[in-house]
Tab-separated table of C-alpha atoms (C1' of nucleotides) in Angstrom:
chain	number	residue	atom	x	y	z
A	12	UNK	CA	22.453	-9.950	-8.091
A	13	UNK	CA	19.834	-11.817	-9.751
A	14	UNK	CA	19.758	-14.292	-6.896
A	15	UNK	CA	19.018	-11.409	-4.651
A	16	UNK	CA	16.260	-9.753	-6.286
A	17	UNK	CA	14.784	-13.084	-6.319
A	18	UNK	CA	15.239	-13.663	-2.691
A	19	UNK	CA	13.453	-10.682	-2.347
A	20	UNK	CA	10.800	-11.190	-4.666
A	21	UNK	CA	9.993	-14.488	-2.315
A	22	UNK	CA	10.471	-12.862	0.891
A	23	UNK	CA	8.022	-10.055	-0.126
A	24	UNK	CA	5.257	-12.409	-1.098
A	25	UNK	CA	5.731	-15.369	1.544
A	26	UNK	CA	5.885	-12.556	4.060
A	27	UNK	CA	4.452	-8.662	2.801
A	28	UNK	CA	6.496	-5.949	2.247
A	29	UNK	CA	7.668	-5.574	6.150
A	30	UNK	CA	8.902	-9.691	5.786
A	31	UNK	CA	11.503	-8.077	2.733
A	32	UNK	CA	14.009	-7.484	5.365
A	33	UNK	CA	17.965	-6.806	4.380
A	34	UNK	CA	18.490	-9.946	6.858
A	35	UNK	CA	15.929	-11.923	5.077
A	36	UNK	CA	17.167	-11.602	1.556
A	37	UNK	CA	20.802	-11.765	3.271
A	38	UNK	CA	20.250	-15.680	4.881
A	39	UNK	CA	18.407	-16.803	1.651
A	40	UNK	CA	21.497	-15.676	-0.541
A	41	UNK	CA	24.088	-17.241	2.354
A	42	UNK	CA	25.732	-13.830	2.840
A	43	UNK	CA	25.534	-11.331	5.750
A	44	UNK	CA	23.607	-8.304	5.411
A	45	UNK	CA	26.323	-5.426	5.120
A	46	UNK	CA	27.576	-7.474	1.895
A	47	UNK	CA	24.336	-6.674	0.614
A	48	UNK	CA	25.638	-3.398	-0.322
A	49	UNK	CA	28.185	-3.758	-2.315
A	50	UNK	CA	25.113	-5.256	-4.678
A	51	UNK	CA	22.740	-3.021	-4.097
A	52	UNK	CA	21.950	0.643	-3.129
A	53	UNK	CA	19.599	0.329	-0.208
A	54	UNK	CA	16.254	-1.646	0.509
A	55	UNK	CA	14.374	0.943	-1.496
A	56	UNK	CA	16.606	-0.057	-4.579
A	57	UNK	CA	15.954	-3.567	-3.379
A	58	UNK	CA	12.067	-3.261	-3.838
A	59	UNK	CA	12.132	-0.876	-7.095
A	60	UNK	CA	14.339	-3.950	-8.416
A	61	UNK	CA	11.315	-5.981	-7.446
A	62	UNK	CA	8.468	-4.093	-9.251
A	63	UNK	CA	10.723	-3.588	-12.177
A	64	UNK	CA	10.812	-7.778	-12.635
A	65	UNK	CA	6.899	-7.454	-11.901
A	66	UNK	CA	6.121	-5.007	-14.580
A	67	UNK	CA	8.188	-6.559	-17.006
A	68	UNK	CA	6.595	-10.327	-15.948
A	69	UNK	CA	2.790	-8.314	-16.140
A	70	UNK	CA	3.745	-6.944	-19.594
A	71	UNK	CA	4.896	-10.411	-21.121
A	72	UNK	CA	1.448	-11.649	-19.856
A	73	UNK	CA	-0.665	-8.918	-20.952
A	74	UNK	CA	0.960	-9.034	-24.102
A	75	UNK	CA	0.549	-12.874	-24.638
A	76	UNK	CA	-3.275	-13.128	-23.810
A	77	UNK	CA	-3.646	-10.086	-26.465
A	78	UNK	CA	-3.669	-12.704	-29.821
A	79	UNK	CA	-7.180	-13.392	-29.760
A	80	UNK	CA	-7.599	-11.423	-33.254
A	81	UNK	CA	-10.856	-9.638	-32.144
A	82	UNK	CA	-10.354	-6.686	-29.848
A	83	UNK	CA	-13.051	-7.323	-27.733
A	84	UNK	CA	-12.244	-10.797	-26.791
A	85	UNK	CA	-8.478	-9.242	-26.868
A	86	UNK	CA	-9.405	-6.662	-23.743
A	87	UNK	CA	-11.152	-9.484	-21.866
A	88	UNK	CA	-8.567	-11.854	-22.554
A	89	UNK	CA	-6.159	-8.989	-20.933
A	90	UNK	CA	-8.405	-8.740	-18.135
A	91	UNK	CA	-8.067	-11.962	-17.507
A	92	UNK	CA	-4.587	-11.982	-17.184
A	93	UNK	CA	-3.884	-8.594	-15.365
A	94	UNK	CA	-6.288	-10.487	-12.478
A	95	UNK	CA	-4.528	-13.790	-12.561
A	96	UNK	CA	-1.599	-12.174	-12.358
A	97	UNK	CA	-2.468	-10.438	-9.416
A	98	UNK	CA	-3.437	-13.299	-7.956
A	99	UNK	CA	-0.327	-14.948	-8.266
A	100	UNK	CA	2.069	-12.479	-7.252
A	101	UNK	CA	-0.068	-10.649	-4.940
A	102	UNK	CA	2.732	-8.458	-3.275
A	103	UNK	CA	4.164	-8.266	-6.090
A	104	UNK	CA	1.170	-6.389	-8.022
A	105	UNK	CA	0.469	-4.376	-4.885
A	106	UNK	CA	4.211	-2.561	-5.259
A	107	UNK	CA	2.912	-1.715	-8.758
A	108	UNK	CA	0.642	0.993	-7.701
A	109	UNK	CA	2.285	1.724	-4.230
A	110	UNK	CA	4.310	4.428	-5.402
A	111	UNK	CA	4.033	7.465	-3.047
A	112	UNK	CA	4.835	10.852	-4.491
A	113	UNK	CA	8.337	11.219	-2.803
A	114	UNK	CA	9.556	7.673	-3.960
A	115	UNK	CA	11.625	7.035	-7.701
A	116	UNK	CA	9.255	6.165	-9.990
A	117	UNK	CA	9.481	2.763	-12.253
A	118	UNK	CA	11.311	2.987	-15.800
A	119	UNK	CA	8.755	4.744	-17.533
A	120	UNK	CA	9.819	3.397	-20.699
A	121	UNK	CA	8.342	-0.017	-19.204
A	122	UNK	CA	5.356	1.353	-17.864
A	123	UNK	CA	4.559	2.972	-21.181
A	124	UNK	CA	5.010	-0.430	-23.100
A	125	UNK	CA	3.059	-2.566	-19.870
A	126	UNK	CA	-0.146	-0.317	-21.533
A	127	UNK	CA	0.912	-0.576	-25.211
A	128	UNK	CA	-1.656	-4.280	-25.890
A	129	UNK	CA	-4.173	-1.874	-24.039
A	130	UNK	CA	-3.775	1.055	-25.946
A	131	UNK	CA	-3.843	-1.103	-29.269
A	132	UNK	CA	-7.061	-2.601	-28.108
A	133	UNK	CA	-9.136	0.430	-27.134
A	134	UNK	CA	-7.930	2.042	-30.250
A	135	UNK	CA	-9.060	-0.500	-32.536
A	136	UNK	CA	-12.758	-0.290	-30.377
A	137	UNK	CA	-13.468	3.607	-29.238
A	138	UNK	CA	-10.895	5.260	-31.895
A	139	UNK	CA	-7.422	6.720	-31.901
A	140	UNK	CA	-8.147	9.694	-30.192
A	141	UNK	CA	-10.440	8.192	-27.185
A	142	UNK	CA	-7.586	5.112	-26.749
A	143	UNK	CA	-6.008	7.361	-24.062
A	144	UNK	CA	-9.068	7.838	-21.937
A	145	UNK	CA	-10.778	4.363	-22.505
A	146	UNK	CA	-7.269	2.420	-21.862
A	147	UNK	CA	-7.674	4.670	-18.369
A	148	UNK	CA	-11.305	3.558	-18.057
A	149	UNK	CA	-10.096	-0.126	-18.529
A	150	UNK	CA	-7.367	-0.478	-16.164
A	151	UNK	CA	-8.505	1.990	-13.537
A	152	UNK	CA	-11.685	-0.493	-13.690
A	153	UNK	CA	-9.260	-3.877	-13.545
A	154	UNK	CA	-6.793	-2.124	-11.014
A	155	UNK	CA	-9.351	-1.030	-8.713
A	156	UNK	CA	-11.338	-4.530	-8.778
A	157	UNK	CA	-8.166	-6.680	-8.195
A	158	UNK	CA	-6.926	-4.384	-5.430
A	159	UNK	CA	-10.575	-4.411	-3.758
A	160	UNK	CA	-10.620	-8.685	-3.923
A	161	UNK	CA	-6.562	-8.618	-2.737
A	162	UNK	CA	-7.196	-6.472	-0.101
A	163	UNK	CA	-10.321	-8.114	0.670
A	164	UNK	CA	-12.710	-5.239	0.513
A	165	UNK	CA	-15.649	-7.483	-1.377
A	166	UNK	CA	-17.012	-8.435	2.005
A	167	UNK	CA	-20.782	-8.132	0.716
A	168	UNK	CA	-21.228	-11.283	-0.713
A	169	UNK	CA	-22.470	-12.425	-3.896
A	170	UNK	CA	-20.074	-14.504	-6.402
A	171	UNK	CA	-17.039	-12.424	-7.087
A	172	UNK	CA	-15.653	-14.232	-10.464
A	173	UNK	CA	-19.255	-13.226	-11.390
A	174	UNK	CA	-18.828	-9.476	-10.627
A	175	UNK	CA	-15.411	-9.474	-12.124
A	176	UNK	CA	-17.332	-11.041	-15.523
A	177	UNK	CA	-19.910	-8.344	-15.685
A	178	UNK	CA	-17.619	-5.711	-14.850
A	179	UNK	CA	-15.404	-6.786	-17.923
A	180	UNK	CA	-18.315	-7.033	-20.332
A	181	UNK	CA	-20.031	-3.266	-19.085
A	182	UNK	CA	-16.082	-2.068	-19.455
A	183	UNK	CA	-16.481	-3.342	-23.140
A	184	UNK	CA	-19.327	-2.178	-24.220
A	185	UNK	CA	-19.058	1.043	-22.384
A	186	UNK	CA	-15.631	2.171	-24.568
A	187	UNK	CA	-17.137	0.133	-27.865
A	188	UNK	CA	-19.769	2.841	-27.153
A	189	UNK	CA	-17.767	5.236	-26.609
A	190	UNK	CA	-16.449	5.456	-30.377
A	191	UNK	CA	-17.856	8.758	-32.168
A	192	UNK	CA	-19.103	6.602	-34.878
A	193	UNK	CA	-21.641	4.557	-32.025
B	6	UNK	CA	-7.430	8.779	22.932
B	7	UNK	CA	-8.821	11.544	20.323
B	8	UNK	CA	-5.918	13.303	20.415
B	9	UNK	CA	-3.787	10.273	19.876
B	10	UNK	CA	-5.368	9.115	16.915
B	11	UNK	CA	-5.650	13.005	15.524
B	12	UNK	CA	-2.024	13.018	16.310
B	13	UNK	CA	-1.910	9.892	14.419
B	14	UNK	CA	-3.581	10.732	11.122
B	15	UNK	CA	-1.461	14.471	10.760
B	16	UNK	CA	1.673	12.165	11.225
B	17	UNK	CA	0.559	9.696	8.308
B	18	UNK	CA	-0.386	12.969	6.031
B	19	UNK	CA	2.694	14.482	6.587
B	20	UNK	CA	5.446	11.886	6.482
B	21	UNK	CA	3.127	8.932	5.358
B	22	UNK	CA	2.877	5.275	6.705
B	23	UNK	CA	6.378	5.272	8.003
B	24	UNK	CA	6.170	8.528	9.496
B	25	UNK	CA	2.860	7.167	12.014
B	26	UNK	CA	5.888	6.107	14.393
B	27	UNK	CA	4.567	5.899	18.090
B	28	UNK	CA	7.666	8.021	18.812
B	29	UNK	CA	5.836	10.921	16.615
B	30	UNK	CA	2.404	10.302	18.010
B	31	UNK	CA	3.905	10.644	21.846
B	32	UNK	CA	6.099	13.872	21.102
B	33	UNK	CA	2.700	15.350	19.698
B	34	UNK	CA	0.639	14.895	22.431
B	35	UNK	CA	3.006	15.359	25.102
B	36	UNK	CA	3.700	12.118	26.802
B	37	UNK	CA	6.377	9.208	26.116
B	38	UNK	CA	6.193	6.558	23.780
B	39	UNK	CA	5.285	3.615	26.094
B	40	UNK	CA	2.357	5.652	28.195
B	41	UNK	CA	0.626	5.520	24.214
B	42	UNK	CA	0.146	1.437	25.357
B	43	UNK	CA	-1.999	2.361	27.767
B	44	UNK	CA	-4.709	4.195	25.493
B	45	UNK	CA	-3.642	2.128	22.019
B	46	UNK	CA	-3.040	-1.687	21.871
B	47	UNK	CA	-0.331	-1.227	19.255
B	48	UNK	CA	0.684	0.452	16.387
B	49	UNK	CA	-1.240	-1.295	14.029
B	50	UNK	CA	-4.325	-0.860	16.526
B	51	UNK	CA	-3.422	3.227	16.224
B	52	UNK	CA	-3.165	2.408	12.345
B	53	UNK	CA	-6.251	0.498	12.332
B	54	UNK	CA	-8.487	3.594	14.506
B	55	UNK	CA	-6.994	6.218	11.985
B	56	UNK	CA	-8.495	4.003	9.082
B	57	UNK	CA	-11.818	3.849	10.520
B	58	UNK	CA	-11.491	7.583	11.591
B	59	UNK	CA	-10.772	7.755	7.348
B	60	UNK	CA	-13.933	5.318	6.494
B	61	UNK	CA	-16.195	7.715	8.782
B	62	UNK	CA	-15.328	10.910	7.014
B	63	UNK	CA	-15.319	9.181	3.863
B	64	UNK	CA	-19.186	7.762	4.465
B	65	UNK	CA	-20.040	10.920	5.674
B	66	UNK	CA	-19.199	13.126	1.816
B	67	UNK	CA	-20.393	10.488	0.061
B	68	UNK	CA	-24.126	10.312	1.796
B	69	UNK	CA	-23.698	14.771	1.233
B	70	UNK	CA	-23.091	13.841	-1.906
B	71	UNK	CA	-25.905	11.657	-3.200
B	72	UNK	CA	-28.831	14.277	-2.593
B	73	UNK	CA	-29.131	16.037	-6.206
B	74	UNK	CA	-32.702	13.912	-6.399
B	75	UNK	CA	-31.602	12.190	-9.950
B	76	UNK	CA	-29.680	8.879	-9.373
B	77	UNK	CA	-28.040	9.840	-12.779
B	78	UNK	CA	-26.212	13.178	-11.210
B	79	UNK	CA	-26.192	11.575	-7.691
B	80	UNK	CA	-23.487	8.807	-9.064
B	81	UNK	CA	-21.455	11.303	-10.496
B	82	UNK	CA	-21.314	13.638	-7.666
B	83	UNK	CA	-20.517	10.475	-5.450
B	84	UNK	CA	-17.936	9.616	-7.655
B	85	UNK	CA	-16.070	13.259	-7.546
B	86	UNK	CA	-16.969	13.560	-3.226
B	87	UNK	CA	-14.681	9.773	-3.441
B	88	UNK	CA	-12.111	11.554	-5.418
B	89	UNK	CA	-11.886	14.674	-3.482
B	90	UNK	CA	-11.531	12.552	-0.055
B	91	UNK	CA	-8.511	10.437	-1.772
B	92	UNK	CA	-7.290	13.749	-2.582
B	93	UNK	CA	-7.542	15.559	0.215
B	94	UNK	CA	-6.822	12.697	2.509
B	95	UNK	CA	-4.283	10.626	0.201
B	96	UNK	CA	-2.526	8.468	2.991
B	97	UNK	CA	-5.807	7.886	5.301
B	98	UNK	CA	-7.619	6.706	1.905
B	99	UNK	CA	-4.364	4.363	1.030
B	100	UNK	CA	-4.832	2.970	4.292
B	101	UNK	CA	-8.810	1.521	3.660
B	102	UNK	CA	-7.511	0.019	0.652
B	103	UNK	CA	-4.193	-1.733	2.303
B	104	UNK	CA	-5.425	-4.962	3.965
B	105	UNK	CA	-3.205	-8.037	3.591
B	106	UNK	CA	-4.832	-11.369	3.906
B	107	UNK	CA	-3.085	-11.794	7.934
B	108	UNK	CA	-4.385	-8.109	8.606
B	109	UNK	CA	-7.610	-7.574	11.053
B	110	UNK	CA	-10.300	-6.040	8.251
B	111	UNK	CA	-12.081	-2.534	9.444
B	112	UNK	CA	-15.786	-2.750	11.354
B	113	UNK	CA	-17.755	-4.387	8.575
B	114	UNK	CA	-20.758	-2.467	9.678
B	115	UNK	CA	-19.237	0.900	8.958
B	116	UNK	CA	-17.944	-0.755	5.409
B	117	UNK	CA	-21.570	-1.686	4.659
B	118	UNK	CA	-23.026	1.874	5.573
B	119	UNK	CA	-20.118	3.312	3.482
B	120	UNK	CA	-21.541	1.732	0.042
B	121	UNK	CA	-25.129	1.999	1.038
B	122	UNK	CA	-25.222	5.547	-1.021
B	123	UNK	CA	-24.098	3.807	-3.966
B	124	UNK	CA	-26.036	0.619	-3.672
B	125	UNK	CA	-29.098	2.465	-3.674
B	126	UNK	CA	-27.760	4.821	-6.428
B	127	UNK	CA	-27.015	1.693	-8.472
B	128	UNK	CA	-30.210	-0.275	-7.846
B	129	UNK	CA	-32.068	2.836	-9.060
B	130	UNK	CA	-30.087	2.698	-12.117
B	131	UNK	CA	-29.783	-0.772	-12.960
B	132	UNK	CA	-32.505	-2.505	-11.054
B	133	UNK	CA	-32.193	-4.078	-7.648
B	134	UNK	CA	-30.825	-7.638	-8.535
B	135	UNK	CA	-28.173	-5.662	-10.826
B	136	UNK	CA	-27.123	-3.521	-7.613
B	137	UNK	CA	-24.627	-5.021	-6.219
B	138	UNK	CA	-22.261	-5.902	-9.465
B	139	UNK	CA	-22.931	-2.422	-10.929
B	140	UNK	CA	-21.762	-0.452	-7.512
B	141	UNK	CA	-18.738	-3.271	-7.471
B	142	UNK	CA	-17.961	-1.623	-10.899
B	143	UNK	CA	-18.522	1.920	-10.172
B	144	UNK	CA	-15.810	1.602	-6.925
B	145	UNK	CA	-13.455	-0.487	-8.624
B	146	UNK	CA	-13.547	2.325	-11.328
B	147	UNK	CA	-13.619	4.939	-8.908
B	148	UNK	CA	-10.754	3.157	-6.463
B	149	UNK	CA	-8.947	2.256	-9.650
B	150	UNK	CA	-8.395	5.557	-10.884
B	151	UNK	CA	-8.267	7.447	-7.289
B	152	UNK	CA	-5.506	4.959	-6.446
B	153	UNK	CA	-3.596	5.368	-9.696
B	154	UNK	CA	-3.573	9.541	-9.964
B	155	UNK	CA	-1.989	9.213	-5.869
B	156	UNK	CA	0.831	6.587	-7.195
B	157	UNK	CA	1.600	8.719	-10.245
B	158	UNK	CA	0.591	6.292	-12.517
B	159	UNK	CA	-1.112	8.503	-15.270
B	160	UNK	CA	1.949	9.494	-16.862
B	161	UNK	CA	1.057	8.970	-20.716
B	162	UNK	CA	-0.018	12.665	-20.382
B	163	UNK	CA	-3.013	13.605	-21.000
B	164	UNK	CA	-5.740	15.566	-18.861
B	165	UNK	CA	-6.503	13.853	-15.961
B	166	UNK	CA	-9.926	15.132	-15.356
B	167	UNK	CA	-10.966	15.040	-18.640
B	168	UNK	CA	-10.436	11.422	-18.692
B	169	UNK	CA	-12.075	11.188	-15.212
B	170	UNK	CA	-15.112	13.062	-16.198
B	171	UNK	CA	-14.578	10.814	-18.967
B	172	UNK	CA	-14.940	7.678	-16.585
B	173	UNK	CA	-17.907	8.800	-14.923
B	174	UNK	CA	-20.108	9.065	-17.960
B	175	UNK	CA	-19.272	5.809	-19.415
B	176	UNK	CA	-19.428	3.905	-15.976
B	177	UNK	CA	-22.727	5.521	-15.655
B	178	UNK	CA	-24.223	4.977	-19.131
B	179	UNK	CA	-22.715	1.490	-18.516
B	180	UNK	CA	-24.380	0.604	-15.215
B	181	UNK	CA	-27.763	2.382	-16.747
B	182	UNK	CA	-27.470	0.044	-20.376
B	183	UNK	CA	-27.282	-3.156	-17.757
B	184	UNK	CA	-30.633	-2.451	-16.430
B	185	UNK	CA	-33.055	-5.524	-17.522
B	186	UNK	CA	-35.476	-3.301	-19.176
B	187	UNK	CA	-32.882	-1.668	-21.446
C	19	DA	C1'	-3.941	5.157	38.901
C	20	DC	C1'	-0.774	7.085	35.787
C	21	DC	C1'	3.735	7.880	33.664
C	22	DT	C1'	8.453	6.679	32.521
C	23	DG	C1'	13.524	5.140	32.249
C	24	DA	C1'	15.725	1.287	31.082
C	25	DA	C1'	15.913	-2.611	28.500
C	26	DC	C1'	15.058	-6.034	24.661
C	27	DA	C1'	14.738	-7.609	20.127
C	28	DC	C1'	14.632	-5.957	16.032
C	29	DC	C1'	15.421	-2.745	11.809
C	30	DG	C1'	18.657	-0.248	7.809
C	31	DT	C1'	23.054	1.326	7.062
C	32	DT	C1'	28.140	2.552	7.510
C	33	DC	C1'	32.856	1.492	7.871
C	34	DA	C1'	37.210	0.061	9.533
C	35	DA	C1'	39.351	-4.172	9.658
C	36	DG	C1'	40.274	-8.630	7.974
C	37	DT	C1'	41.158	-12.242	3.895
D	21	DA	C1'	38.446	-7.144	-4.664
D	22	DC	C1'	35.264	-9.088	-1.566
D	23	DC	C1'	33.138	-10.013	2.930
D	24	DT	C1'	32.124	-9.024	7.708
D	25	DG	C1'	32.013	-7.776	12.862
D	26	DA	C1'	31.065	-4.019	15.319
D	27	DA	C1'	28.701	0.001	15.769
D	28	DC	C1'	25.069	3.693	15.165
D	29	DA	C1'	20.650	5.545	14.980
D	30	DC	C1'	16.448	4.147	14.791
D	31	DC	C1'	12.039	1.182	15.434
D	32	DG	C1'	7.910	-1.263	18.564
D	33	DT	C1'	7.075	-3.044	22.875
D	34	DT	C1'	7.513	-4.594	27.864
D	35	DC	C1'	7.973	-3.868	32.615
D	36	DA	C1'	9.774	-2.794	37.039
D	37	DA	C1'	10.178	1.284	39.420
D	38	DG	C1'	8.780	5.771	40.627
D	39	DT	C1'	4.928	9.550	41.768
DNA sequence: ACCTGAACACCGTTCAAGT
DNA sequence: ACCTGAACACCGTTCAAGT
């Protein structure tokens, strides 16, 4: 079971989502693909299985870079690692935020606690009641910019690592200045 | 060849990605499956004309957009013409954002002329050598949060276009507080 | 010149049959 | 109880054959 989902979770990002075949994950764990089914439900299972271990993977990242002590070093610090983690599990990352309306969303116990370092952070810098809205700002903001570089849509030049730092200091100082007191 | 790739894009609408089968493009314009290889390379060549078909359109709001005079009010009402397309167009707007690394990338002319609204919206706002960082913020954060409402990922509660409206004035008052001068 | 039936190599999935 | 060969309904794509 465990071997499987990791069969899968290499077949999806050695080969994209259409290289996560039944057969694929079937040769790797030295079984034939009907026997696959006794495991699990059908190749949609197969890939919510997937995203579950990448959530859960993202969170324990998220969660570790969040111990700088100051909140804004804390959110970049969790920047940091939301991109790198992207970049290491590309696929992976992508199936986060593939979710069409038809398909079975993830656990959303385990979405809600993949935010919960956020939330902390943007509460401590724009105030409890804008932590909703500026957690939004921040990962809309770090989603959208990983996707863009995965999917290769930064096709104007200039030095992306640079873009990705400005972008994460005007995200800072744009919920810091969000809080009623400033 | 128009009404193959118009066939195309009401396909992926209705029964998304998996739905653009050539079998579904050749029952809606009359004609078998194979006679579509005579007009289309392949289905990812059909997939790849509805995309730019998508980028088109998209330029095309966002240029209607930008014309309230005041860069200030122009960058919002880009932002909400982006966020009406993805909404009215969900699939086709997945698609520009789908490239894998193996995948051929859209026209790169067209993807210039489709951020040249912004650019200059952005360069107005936070000074020319500033341009190109700030509009890479302001369509992550855009793309970010688009992308995220369509997967269902806002499920904290909360309003939705509170916190966009939310979004736009702190990515704006971001972009304006990195101009040089202030 | 244009279209198509038949065919091929793949999919996901089911199920009766084997151990 | 577990696995699997065979089968089914689908894909995308090719190509010889028909008009």
């Amino acid at each position: 079971m465990e071997r499987i989902v990791a069969a899968a979770r290499e077949a999806l990002e050695a080969d994209g989502p259409e290289g996560l075949t039944m057969q694929a994950v079937a040769d790797a764990t030295g079984v034939r693909a009907p026997s696959l089914y006794k495991r699990v439900r059908s190749r949609r299972d197969l890939i919510r299985l997937v995203a579950t271990d990448a959530i859960v993977a993202l969170t324990r990242d998220l969660d570790a870079a969040a111990t700088t002590g100051d909140a804004r070093r804390d959110l970049a610090a969790v920047a940091t690692a939301y991109r790198a983690f992207a970049h290491e599990r590309p696929e992976a990352y992508r199936l986060l935020f593939s979710g069409a309306p038809g398909e079975e969303p993830i656990d959303p116990e385990l979405n809600e606690r993949s935010s919960a370092a956020l939330i902390r952070i943007t509460s401590e810098l724009a105030g409890p009641e804008r932590a909703l809205p500026a957690a939004r700002l921040a990962v809309a903001w770090a989603h959208g910019f990983v996707s863009m570089e995965l999917a290769g849509a930064f096709r104007l030049g200039g030095d992306v690592d640079a873009a990705f730092d400005y972008g994460v200091e005007r995200i800072v100082a744009a919920i810091a200045g969000s809080a009623p007191a400033g």
